[in-house]
Coordinates of C-alpha atoms and ligand atoms in Angstrom, one line a residue:
M24 CA 42.4 -246.0 -4.3
N25 CA 40.6 -247.0 -7.5
R26 CA 40.3 -243.5 -8.9
Q27 CA 37.8 -243.1 -11.7
P28 CA 38.2 -241.4 -15.1
L29 CA 39.7 -237.9 -15.4
I30 CA 37.9 -235.1 -17.0
R31 CA 39.3 -235.3 -20.5
I32 CA 38.0 -233.3 -23.4
G33 CA 39.7 -234.6 -26.6
R34 CA 43.4 -234.7 -25.7
H35 CA 43.0 -231.8 -23.3
V36 CA 42.9 -232.9 -19.6
Q37 CA 41.0 -230.4 -17.5
K38 CA 41.2 -232.1 -14.1
D39 CA 43.1 -235.1 -13.0
S40 CA 42.0 -235.5 -9.4
V41 CA 39.1 -234.8 -7.1
E42 CA 41.1 -232.2 -5.3
E43 CA 41.2 -230.2 -8.6
L44 CA 37.5 -229.6 -8.5
A45 CA 37.0 -225.8 -8.0
I46 CA 34.9 -226.4 -4.8
F47 CA 38.2 -227.8 -3.3
G48 CA 40.3 -224.9 -4.6
G49 CA 41.0 -225.9 -8.2
L50 CA 40.5 -223.6 -11.1
P51 CA 36.9 -223.5 -12.4
L52 CA 36.2 -225.4 -15.5
F53 CA 34.8 -222.2 -17.1
S54 CA 36.4 -218.8 -16.7
E55 CA 33.0 -217.0 -17.2
P56 CA 29.7 -218.0 -15.6
L57 CA 27.4 -220.1 -17.8
H58 CA 23.9 -219.0 -16.9
V59 CA 20.6 -220.8 -17.2
G60 CA 18.4 -218.3 -19.0
A61 CA 21.1 -216.2 -20.6
P62 CA 19.2 -214.2 -23.2
N63 CA 19.2 -215.0 -26.9
V64 CA 19.6 -211.8 -28.8
G65 CA 18.7 -211.7 -32.5
D66 CA 20.2 -209.4 -35.2
R67 CA 21.4 -206.4 -33.2
R68 CA 21.4 -204.1 -36.2
K69 CA 17.7 -204.9 -36.8
I70 CA 16.8 -204.2 -33.2
L71 CA 18.6 -200.9 -33.2
R72 CA 17.1 -199.9 -36.6
R73 CA 13.7 -200.6 -35.2
I74 CA 14.4 -198.7 -32.0
V75 CA 15.5 -195.7 -34.1
D76 CA 12.3 -196.0 -36.2
I77 CA 10.2 -196.0 -33.0
L78 CA 12.0 -192.8 -31.9
D79 CA 11.5 -191.2 -35.3
R80 CA 7.8 -192.0 -35.3
N81 CA 7.5 -190.7 -31.8
W82 CA 5.0 -193.5 -30.9
L83 CA 6.5 -195.4 -28.0
T84 CA 3.6 -197.5 -26.6
N85 CA -0.2 -197.8 -26.5
D86 CA -0.9 -200.2 -29.4
G87 CA 1.7 -198.9 -31.8
P88 CA 2.6 -200.6 -35.1
Y89 CA 5.3 -202.9 -33.6
V90 CA 3.0 -204.3 -31.0
T91 CA 0.2 -204.9 -33.6
E92 CA 2.7 -206.7 -35.8
F93 CA 4.1 -208.7 -32.9
E94 CA 0.5 -209.8 -32.0
R95 CA -0.1 -210.7 -35.7
R96 CA 3.1 -212.9 -35.8
I97 CA 2.1 -214.7 -32.5
K98 CA -1.3 -215.5 -33.9
R99 CA 0.3 -216.9 -37.1
I100 CA 2.7 -219.1 -35.1
T101 CA 0.1 -220.4 -32.6
G102 CA -2.8 -220.5 -34.9
A103 CA -4.9 -218.8 -32.3
R104 CA -7.6 -216.4 -33.4
H105 CA -6.5 -213.6 -30.9
C106 CA -3.4 -212.5 -29.3
I107 CA -3.2 -209.8 -26.7
A108 CA 0.4 -208.7 -25.9
T109 CA 1.1 -207.8 -22.3
S110 CA 3.8 -206.2 -20.3
N111 CA 4.9 -209.5 -18.8
G112 CA 3.6 -213.1 -18.4
T113 CA 2.5 -212.6 -14.8
L114 CA 0.2 -209.8 -15.7
G115 CA -1.0 -211.8 -18.6
L116 CA -2.0 -214.6 -16.2
E117 CA -3.8 -212.1 -13.9
L118 CA -5.7 -210.5 -16.8
A119 CA -6.7 -213.9 -18.2
A120 CA -7.8 -215.1 -14.8
R121 CA -9.9 -212.0 -14.3
G122 CA -11.2 -212.0 -17.8
L123 CA -12.4 -215.6 -17.4
G124 CA -14.2 -214.6 -14.2
L125 CA -12.0 -216.9 -12.0
K126 CA -12.7 -216.5 -8.3
G127 CA -12.9 -218.6 -5.2
E128 CA -10.5 -221.5 -5.7
V129 CA -8.5 -222.5 -8.8
I130 CA -6.6 -225.8 -9.0
A131 CA -2.9 -225.4 -10.0
P132 CA 0.4 -227.3 -9.7
A133 CA 2.9 -226.3 -7.0
F134 CA 5.8 -227.5 -9.2
T135 CA 6.2 -224.3 -11.3
F136 CA 7.6 -220.8 -11.0
V137 CA 6.0 -218.9 -8.2
A138 CA 4.3 -216.5 -10.6
T139 CA 1.7 -219.1 -11.5
A140 CA 0.2 -219.1 -8.0
H141 CA 1.0 -215.5 -7.3
A142 CA -1.0 -214.3 -10.3
L143 CA -4.1 -216.0 -8.8
K144 CA -3.5 -214.9 -5.3
W145 CA -2.9 -211.3 -6.4
Q146 CA -6.4 -211.5 -7.9
G147 CA -7.8 -212.7 -4.6
I148 CA -8.1 -216.3 -5.9
Q149 CA -7.0 -219.2 -3.7
P150 CA -4.7 -221.6 -5.6
V151 CA -5.3 -225.2 -4.6
F152 CA -2.2 -227.2 -5.2
C153 CA -2.5 -230.5 -7.2
D154 CA 0.2 -233.0 -7.6
I155 CA 1.9 -233.7 -10.9
D156 CA 2.4 -236.6 -13.2
P157 CA 5.9 -238.1 -12.7
K158 CA 6.5 -238.5 -16.4
T159 CA 5.5 -235.1 -17.7
F160 CA 5.9 -233.0 -14.5
T161 CA 2.6 -231.3 -15.4
V162 CA -0.5 -231.3 -13.3
D163 CA -2.1 -234.8 -13.0
P164 CA -5.6 -234.7 -14.3
E165 CA -6.6 -237.8 -12.3
R166 CA -5.9 -236.0 -9.0
I167 CA -7.9 -232.9 -9.9
E168 CA -11.4 -234.2 -9.2
Q169 CA -10.7 -234.9 -5.6
L170 CA -9.7 -231.2 -5.1
I171 CA -12.9 -229.7 -6.6
T172 CA -15.2 -228.0 -4.1
P173 CA -18.2 -225.7 -4.5
R174 CA -15.8 -222.8 -4.6
T175 CA -13.7 -224.1 -7.5
T176 CA -14.0 -222.1 -10.7
G177 CA -11.1 -223.2 -12.8
I178 CA -7.9 -225.0 -13.5
L179 CA -4.6 -223.3 -14.2
A180 CA -2.3 -225.9 -15.7
V181 CA 1.3 -225.3 -16.7
H182 CA 3.1 -226.7 -19.8
L183 CA 6.2 -227.1 -17.7
W184 CA 9.6 -226.8 -19.3
G185 CA 7.8 -226.8 -22.7
R186 CA 6.2 -230.2 -22.3
A187 CA 2.5 -229.9 -22.8
C188 CA -0.1 -231.0 -20.3
D189 CA -2.5 -233.8 -21.0
T190 CA -4.9 -231.2 -22.6
E191 CA -7.5 -233.8 -23.5
A192 CA -7.9 -235.2 -20.0
L193 CA -7.9 -231.6 -18.5
A194 CA -10.6 -230.5 -21.0
R195 CA -12.7 -233.5 -20.0
V196 CA -12.5 -232.7 -16.2
A197 CA -13.1 -229.0 -16.9
S198 CA -16.1 -229.6 -19.0
K199 CA -17.6 -232.3 -16.6
H200 CA -17.4 -229.8 -13.7
G201 CA -18.1 -226.6 -15.6
L202 CA -14.7 -225.2 -14.8
R203 CA -12.6 -222.7 -16.8
L204 CA -9.4 -224.0 -18.2
L205 CA -6.4 -221.6 -18.4
Y206 CA -2.9 -222.6 -19.4
D207 CA 0.3 -221.0 -18.2
A208 CA 2.3 -221.6 -21.4
S209 CA 5.3 -219.5 -20.3
H210 CA 7.8 -222.2 -21.2
A211 CA 6.0 -223.6 -24.3
F212 CA 6.1 -221.0 -27.1
G213 CA 6.8 -222.7 -30.4
C214 CA 5.9 -226.2 -29.1
T215 CA 3.2 -228.5 -30.3
H216 CA 0.9 -231.0 -28.6
L217 CA -0.7 -233.8 -30.6
G218 CA 0.5 -231.8 -33.6
H219 CA -1.3 -228.6 -32.6
P220 CA 0.6 -225.5 -31.6
V221 CA 0.4 -224.5 -27.9
G222 CA -1.6 -221.4 -27.8
Q223 CA -4.9 -222.9 -28.9
F224 CA -5.7 -225.1 -25.9
G225 CA -8.3 -224.4 -23.1
D226 CA -10.1 -221.1 -22.7
A227 CA -6.9 -219.1 -23.0
E228 CA -3.1 -219.6 -22.9
V229 CA -0.5 -217.2 -21.5
F230 CA 3.1 -216.9 -22.8
S231 CA 6.1 -215.2 -21.2
F232 CA 8.6 -213.4 -23.3
H233 CA 10.8 -212.5 -20.4
A234 CA 14.5 -212.0 -21.2
T235 CA 15.3 -215.5 -20.0
K236 CA 12.9 -217.1 -22.6
F237 CA 14.3 -218.3 -25.9
V238 CA 12.1 -215.6 -27.7
N239 CA 12.1 -212.5 -25.6
T240 CA 10.8 -208.9 -25.5
F241 CA 13.1 -207.9 -22.6
E242 CA 9.9 -208.1 -20.4
G243 CA 6.7 -209.2 -22.0
G244 CA 4.0 -211.7 -22.4
A245 CA 0.9 -212.6 -24.5
I246 CA -2.5 -214.1 -24.0
T247 CA -3.9 -216.2 -26.9
T248 CA -7.5 -217.4 -27.2
N249 CA -10.1 -218.4 -29.7
N250 CA -12.8 -216.8 -27.7
D251 CA -13.8 -213.5 -29.5
E252 CA -15.7 -212.1 -26.5
L253 CA -12.9 -212.8 -24.1
A254 CA -10.4 -211.3 -26.4
T255 CA -12.4 -208.0 -26.7
R256 CA -12.6 -207.9 -22.9
L257 CA -8.9 -208.6 -22.3
R258 CA -8.0 -205.9 -24.8
L259 CA -10.0 -203.3 -22.9
M260 CA -8.9 -204.6 -19.5
K261 CA -5.2 -204.3 -20.3
N262 CA -5.8 -200.6 -21.2
F263 CA -7.5 -199.5 -18.0
G264 CA -10.9 -200.6 -19.3
F265 CA -11.2 -197.7 -21.8
T266 CA -13.9 -198.3 -24.4
G267 CA -13.6 -194.8 -25.8
T268 CA -11.5 -191.7 -25.3
D269 CA -13.2 -190.7 -22.1
Q270 CA -15.2 -193.8 -21.4
V271 CA -14.2 -196.6 -19.1
D272 CA -16.5 -199.7 -18.9
Y273 CA -14.3 -202.2 -17.1
L274 CA -12.0 -202.3 -14.1
G275 CA -8.8 -202.3 -16.0
I276 CA -5.1 -202.2 -15.4
N277 CA -2.1 -201.1 -17.4
G278 CA -0.9 -204.4 -18.9
K279 CA 0.4 -203.0 -22.2
M280 CA 3.5 -204.1 -24.0
S281 CA 5.7 -201.2 -25.2
E282 CA 7.0 -200.6 -28.7
P283 CA 10.7 -201.2 -27.9
A284 CA 9.6 -204.5 -26.3
A285 CA 7.7 -205.5 -29.4
A286 CA 10.6 -204.5 -31.6
M287 CA 12.9 -206.8 -29.6
G288 CA 10.2 -209.5 -29.9
L289 CA 9.9 -209.2 -33.7
T290 CA 13.6 -209.4 -34.1
S291 CA 13.7 -212.3 -31.8
L292 CA 11.0 -214.1 -33.8
E293 CA 13.0 -213.6 -37.0
S294 CA 15.8 -215.8 -35.3
M295 CA 13.3 -218.2 -33.7
S296 CA 14.2 -221.2 -36.0
E297 CA 17.9 -220.6 -35.5
F298 CA 17.4 -220.4 -31.7
I299 CA 15.5 -223.7 -31.7
R300 CA 18.1 -225.4 -34.0
H301 CA 20.8 -224.3 -31.6
N302 CA 18.8 -225.4 -28.5
R303 CA 18.1 -228.8 -30.2
R304 CA 21.8 -229.3 -31.0
N305 CA 22.5 -228.5 -27.3
Y306 CA 19.8 -230.9 -26.1
E307 CA 21.3 -233.7 -28.3
A308 CA 24.8 -233.0 -26.9
Y309 CA 23.4 -233.2 -23.4
Q310 CA 21.6 -236.5 -24.3
R311 CA 24.9 -238.0 -25.4
A312 CA 26.8 -236.6 -22.4
I313 CA 24.2 -237.6 -19.7
E314 CA 23.2 -241.0 -21.1
P315 CA 26.2 -243.0 -19.7
I316 CA 26.0 -241.3 -16.3
R317 CA 24.6 -243.4 -13.5
G318 CA 21.8 -241.8 -11.4
I319 CA 21.4 -238.7 -13.5
R320 CA 18.6 -238.6 -16.1
L321 CA 17.9 -236.0 -18.7
V322 CA 14.1 -235.3 -18.9
P323 CA 13.3 -236.1 -22.6
F324 CA 11.3 -234.0 -25.0
P325 CA 8.6 -235.8 -26.9
E326 CA 10.1 -236.9 -30.3
N327 CA 6.9 -236.6 -32.2
E328 CA 6.3 -233.0 -31.3
R329 CA 7.8 -229.6 -32.2
N330 CA 9.8 -228.5 -29.1
N331 CA 11.7 -225.3 -28.3
Y332 CA 14.3 -227.2 -26.2
Q333 CA 14.8 -224.1 -24.0
Y334 CA 15.1 -225.9 -20.7
I335 CA 17.5 -228.7 -20.0
N336 CA 16.3 -230.6 -16.9
L337 CA 18.0 -233.4 -15.1
Q338 CA 16.7 -235.6 -12.3
V339 CA 19.4 -236.6 -9.8
D340 CA 18.7 -239.8 -8.0
E341 CA 21.2 -239.7 -5.1
S342 CA 20.7 -243.4 -4.3
E343 CA 22.3 -244.2 -7.7
S344 CA 24.5 -241.2 -8.4
G345 CA 26.0 -241.2 -4.9
V346 CA 25.9 -237.4 -4.8
S347 CA 22.9 -235.3 -3.7
R348 CA 21.3 -232.8 -6.0
D349 CA 22.4 -230.0 -3.7
N350 CA 26.0 -231.1 -3.5
L351 CA 26.0 -231.4 -7.3
L352 CA 24.7 -227.9 -7.5
R353 CA 27.5 -226.6 -5.2
I354 CA 30.1 -228.3 -7.3
L355 CA 28.7 -227.0 -10.6
H356 CA 28.5 -223.5 -9.2
A357 CA 32.1 -223.6 -8.2
E358 CA 33.0 -224.6 -11.7
N359 CA 31.0 -221.6 -13.0
V360 CA 28.1 -223.7 -14.3
L361 CA 25.2 -221.7 -12.7
A362 CA 22.7 -224.5 -12.7
R363 CA 19.3 -223.8 -11.1
R364 CA 17.0 -225.8 -8.9
Y365 CA 13.9 -225.0 -10.9
F366 CA 11.4 -225.4 -9.2
F367 CA 12.6 -225.8 -5.6
P368 CA 11.1 -226.0 -3.0
G369 CA 7.6 -226.1 -4.6
I370 CA 5.2 -223.2 -4.2
H371 CA 3.4 -224.8 -1.3
N372 CA 6.6 -224.4 0.6
M373 CA 6.8 -220.7 -0.2
E374 CA 5.1 -217.7 1.4
P375 CA 2.3 -216.8 1.8
Y376 CA 1.1 -220.4 1.0
R377 CA 3.3 -222.2 3.6
S378 CA 1.9 -220.2 6.5
E379 CA -1.6 -220.6 5.3
F380 CA -1.3 -224.4 5.5
G381 CA 0.2 -224.3 8.9
P382 CA 0.9 -227.7 10.3
R383 CA -1.1 -229.4 7.5
P384 CA 0.6 -228.8 4.2
P385 CA -0.9 -230.5 1.2
L386 CA 0.5 -234.0 0.4
L387 CA 2.2 -233.7 -2.9
P388 CA 4.7 -236.6 -3.1
V389 CA 5.5 -236.4 -6.8
T390 CA 6.0 -232.6 -6.5
S391 CA 8.3 -233.0 -3.5
K392 CA 10.4 -235.6 -5.2
A393 CA 10.7 -233.5 -8.4
A394 CA 11.6 -230.4 -6.3
R395 CA 14.3 -232.5 -4.5
Q396 CA 15.8 -234.1 -7.7
S397 CA 15.5 -231.4 -10.4
I398 CA 18.3 -229.4 -11.7
C399 CA 18.3 -227.1 -14.8
L400 CA 21.4 -226.6 -16.9
P401 CA 22.6 -223.8 -19.1
T402 CA 21.6 -223.8 -22.8
G403 CA 20.7 -221.2 -25.5
K404 CA 22.9 -219.4 -27.9
R405 CA 25.5 -218.6 -25.3
T406 CA 26.2 -222.3 -24.6
S407 CA 28.2 -224.4 -27.1
T408 CA 28.3 -228.1 -27.8
I409 CA 31.9 -228.2 -26.5
Q410 CA 30.9 -226.6 -23.2
I411 CA 28.2 -229.2 -22.9
E412 CA 30.7 -232.0 -23.5
Q413 CA 32.8 -230.4 -20.7
I414 CA 29.8 -230.2 -18.4
G415 CA 29.0 -233.9 -19.2
A416 CA 32.6 -234.9 -18.5
L417 CA 32.4 -233.0 -15.2
L418 CA 29.1 -234.7 -14.2
E419 CA 30.6 -238.1 -15.1
F420 CA 33.7 -237.4 -13.1
I421 CA 31.6 -236.3 -10.1
T422 CA 29.4 -239.4 -10.1
A423 CA 32.4 -241.7 -10.7
N424 CA 34.1 -240.2 -7.7
A425 CA 31.0 -239.5 -5.6
L426 CA 32.1 -241.3 -2.5
E427 CA 35.4 -239.4 -2.2
I428 CA 33.7 -236.1 -3.1
T429 CA 30.9 -236.5 -0.6
R430 CA 33.5 -237.5 2.1
L431 CA 35.5 -234.4 1.4
L432 CA 32.4 -232.2 1.4
Q433 CA 31.3 -233.6 4.7
A434 CA 34.7 -233.2 6.2
D435 CA 34.7 -229.6 5.0
Y436 CA 31.3 -229.1 6.5
H437 CA 32.4 -230.5 9.9
H438 CA 35.7 -228.6 9.7
E439 CA 37.6 -231.9 9.9
R440 CA 39.1 -231.7 6.5
P441 CA 42.9 -231.8 6.4
T442 CA 43.1 -228.6 4.4
T443 CA 46.9 -228.2 4.0
R444 CA 47.1 -229.9 0.6
L445 CA 44.0 -228.3 -0.7
T446 CA 44.9 -224.8 0.5
E447 CA 48.3 -225.3 -1.0
L448 CA 46.7 -226.3 -4.3
A449 CA 44.3 -223.3 -4.2
S450 CA 47.0 -220.7 -3.4
K451 CA 49.2 -222.0 -6.2
R452 CA 46.4 -221.5 -8.7
G453 CA 44.9 -218.4 -7.1
G454 CA 41.6 -220.3 -6.4
A455 CA 39.5 -220.1 -3.3
S456 CA 40.1 -222.8 -0.7
Ligands
T4K22 N1 4.9 -218.9 -15.2 C1 6.0 -219.6 -15.4 C2 5.8 -221.1 -15.4 C3 7.2 -219.0 -15.5 O1 8.4 -219.7 -15.6 C4 7.3 -217.6 -15.4 C5 8.6 -216.9 -15.5 C6 6.1 -216.8 -15.3 C7 4.9 -217.5 -15.2 C8 6.1 -215.4 -15.3 O2 6.5 -214.8 -16.5 P1 7.1 -213.3 -16.4 O3 6.1 -212.4 -15.6 O4 8.5 -213.4 -15.8 O5 7.1 -212.9 -17.9 C9 13.4 -216.2 -14.1 C10 12.6 -215.3 -15.0 O6 12.7 -213.9 -14.4 C11 11.1 -215.7 -15.1 O7 10.6 -214.9 -16.1 C12 11.0 -217.1 -15.4 N2 9.7 -217.6 -15.4 C13 11.8 -218.0 -14.4 C14 11.7 -219.4 -14.8 O8 13.2 -217.6 -14.5 P2 14.4 -216.1 -11.8 O9 14.0 -215.6 -10.5 O10 15.0 -217.4 -11.8 O11 15.4 -215.0 -12.4 P3 16.9 -214.6 -12.3 O12 17.0 -213.2 -12.1 O13 17.5 -215.5 -11.2 O14 17.5 -215.0 -13.7 C15 17.6 -216.4 -14.1 C16 18.9 -216.6 -14.8 O15 19.0 -215.9 -16.0 C17 20.1 -216.3 -14.0 O16 21.0 -217.3 -14.0 C18 20.7 -215.0 -14.7 C19 20.2 -215.2 -16.1 N3 19.9 -213.9 -16.7 C20 18.8 -213.2 -16.4 C21 18.5 -212.0 -17.0 C22 17.2 -211.3 -16.6 C23 20.8 -213.4 -17.7 O17 21.8 -214.0 -17.9 N4 20.5 -212.2 -18.2 C24 19.4 -211.5 -17.9 O18 19.1 -210.4 -18.5 O19 13.2 -216.0 -12.8

């Protein structure tokens, strides 16, 4: 058989046959799991010093000095006039939706994390799913108009994986139809669009600073806006609606960020440039590694913008690579590369939305294709260039031997595989068969 290249890193050969893949009983390429979303942690001593200071001051939450400083720093980075820190991104979206008076129907993509739609639904607003642009994976402005009904009050667009939406086209549609325009910027902190920092677009933008984001506050989020009146309302709403010590003027909620969260955020911001530099090096290593691989494409970041490079997204075209995205995922997981199918299967295929559609789900062909082909790989401070070269070599090996691998996986699935040799191999190495 014409066997294709071995996985070879420098002079060190990792695997020299298909049977040595961990899924068939070989030793995993990595002894520890490589996670997508492994948290970046800044200077530990600074975080701990700040936590001690919080304890010394005995001011733990409710607009303390760390939250105030965190909001000031976010304003400076985004250039937005206001920043309201929140307990997480999802609650930030809910507050912003409510603060903007969204109700009835809001147009949103289905190719995103489920929180985008849930935030609307939790506020009694019906998300109406719109297909995405195949190049940017963000909501397609040209498809929005046909979804507008008398009940539509806004658009919730997502800067997916840190690539900004077509903000100009969205602003045009929104203004033509008198709709509010809200951005879910959970992935796009530190990014620019047309040279402007994300955080200034639409009526408001919402960031997530969850542990898995490259800048994190353990859990946390923030709303940015240039609208003074909206900012005042949001500030009151996230604190139960209190306008004075005993006076409540709005239906509010507890959406506050705590002082330890802000301390983590401030420390994280101090290392932000270093995190981005590291992510960029990783992205470039992935570019070099993926470029020669048939049927697997790295989704590029726009060269002329500032990017945070925090998500590494591949599109797997089975007709060219010879291996399905899901088989690739199984093989990677066995090798301890815990890749994710962000965002499978698309929110329209999740509950409660799926049942609401019944036999007539919305037709979202670009979304469906993206949900079928996308895979997200590990990056961040915990992932090194050498590990990426190994992952690249593994992917190259898999696609070069796709036929044989797929045959073995199918045989395994149908319990037809002659397992003796593989079981032998596995038991020799202490791997699972
Ligand atoms: N809008 C969009 C577009 C979003 O992507 C998100 C969140 C939101 C809104 C809502 O923002 P938040 O309310 O969360 O602030 C994770 C995150 O929990 C979620 O924040 C994020 N998006 C989403 C893309 O990823 P899961 O369900 O995939 O989480 P999980 O537990 O599977 O963890 C992801 C990976 O990270 C795993 O491989 C393990 C690793 N991990 C995770 C944590 C928490 C670590 O290594 N260490 C950790 O501490 O949602």
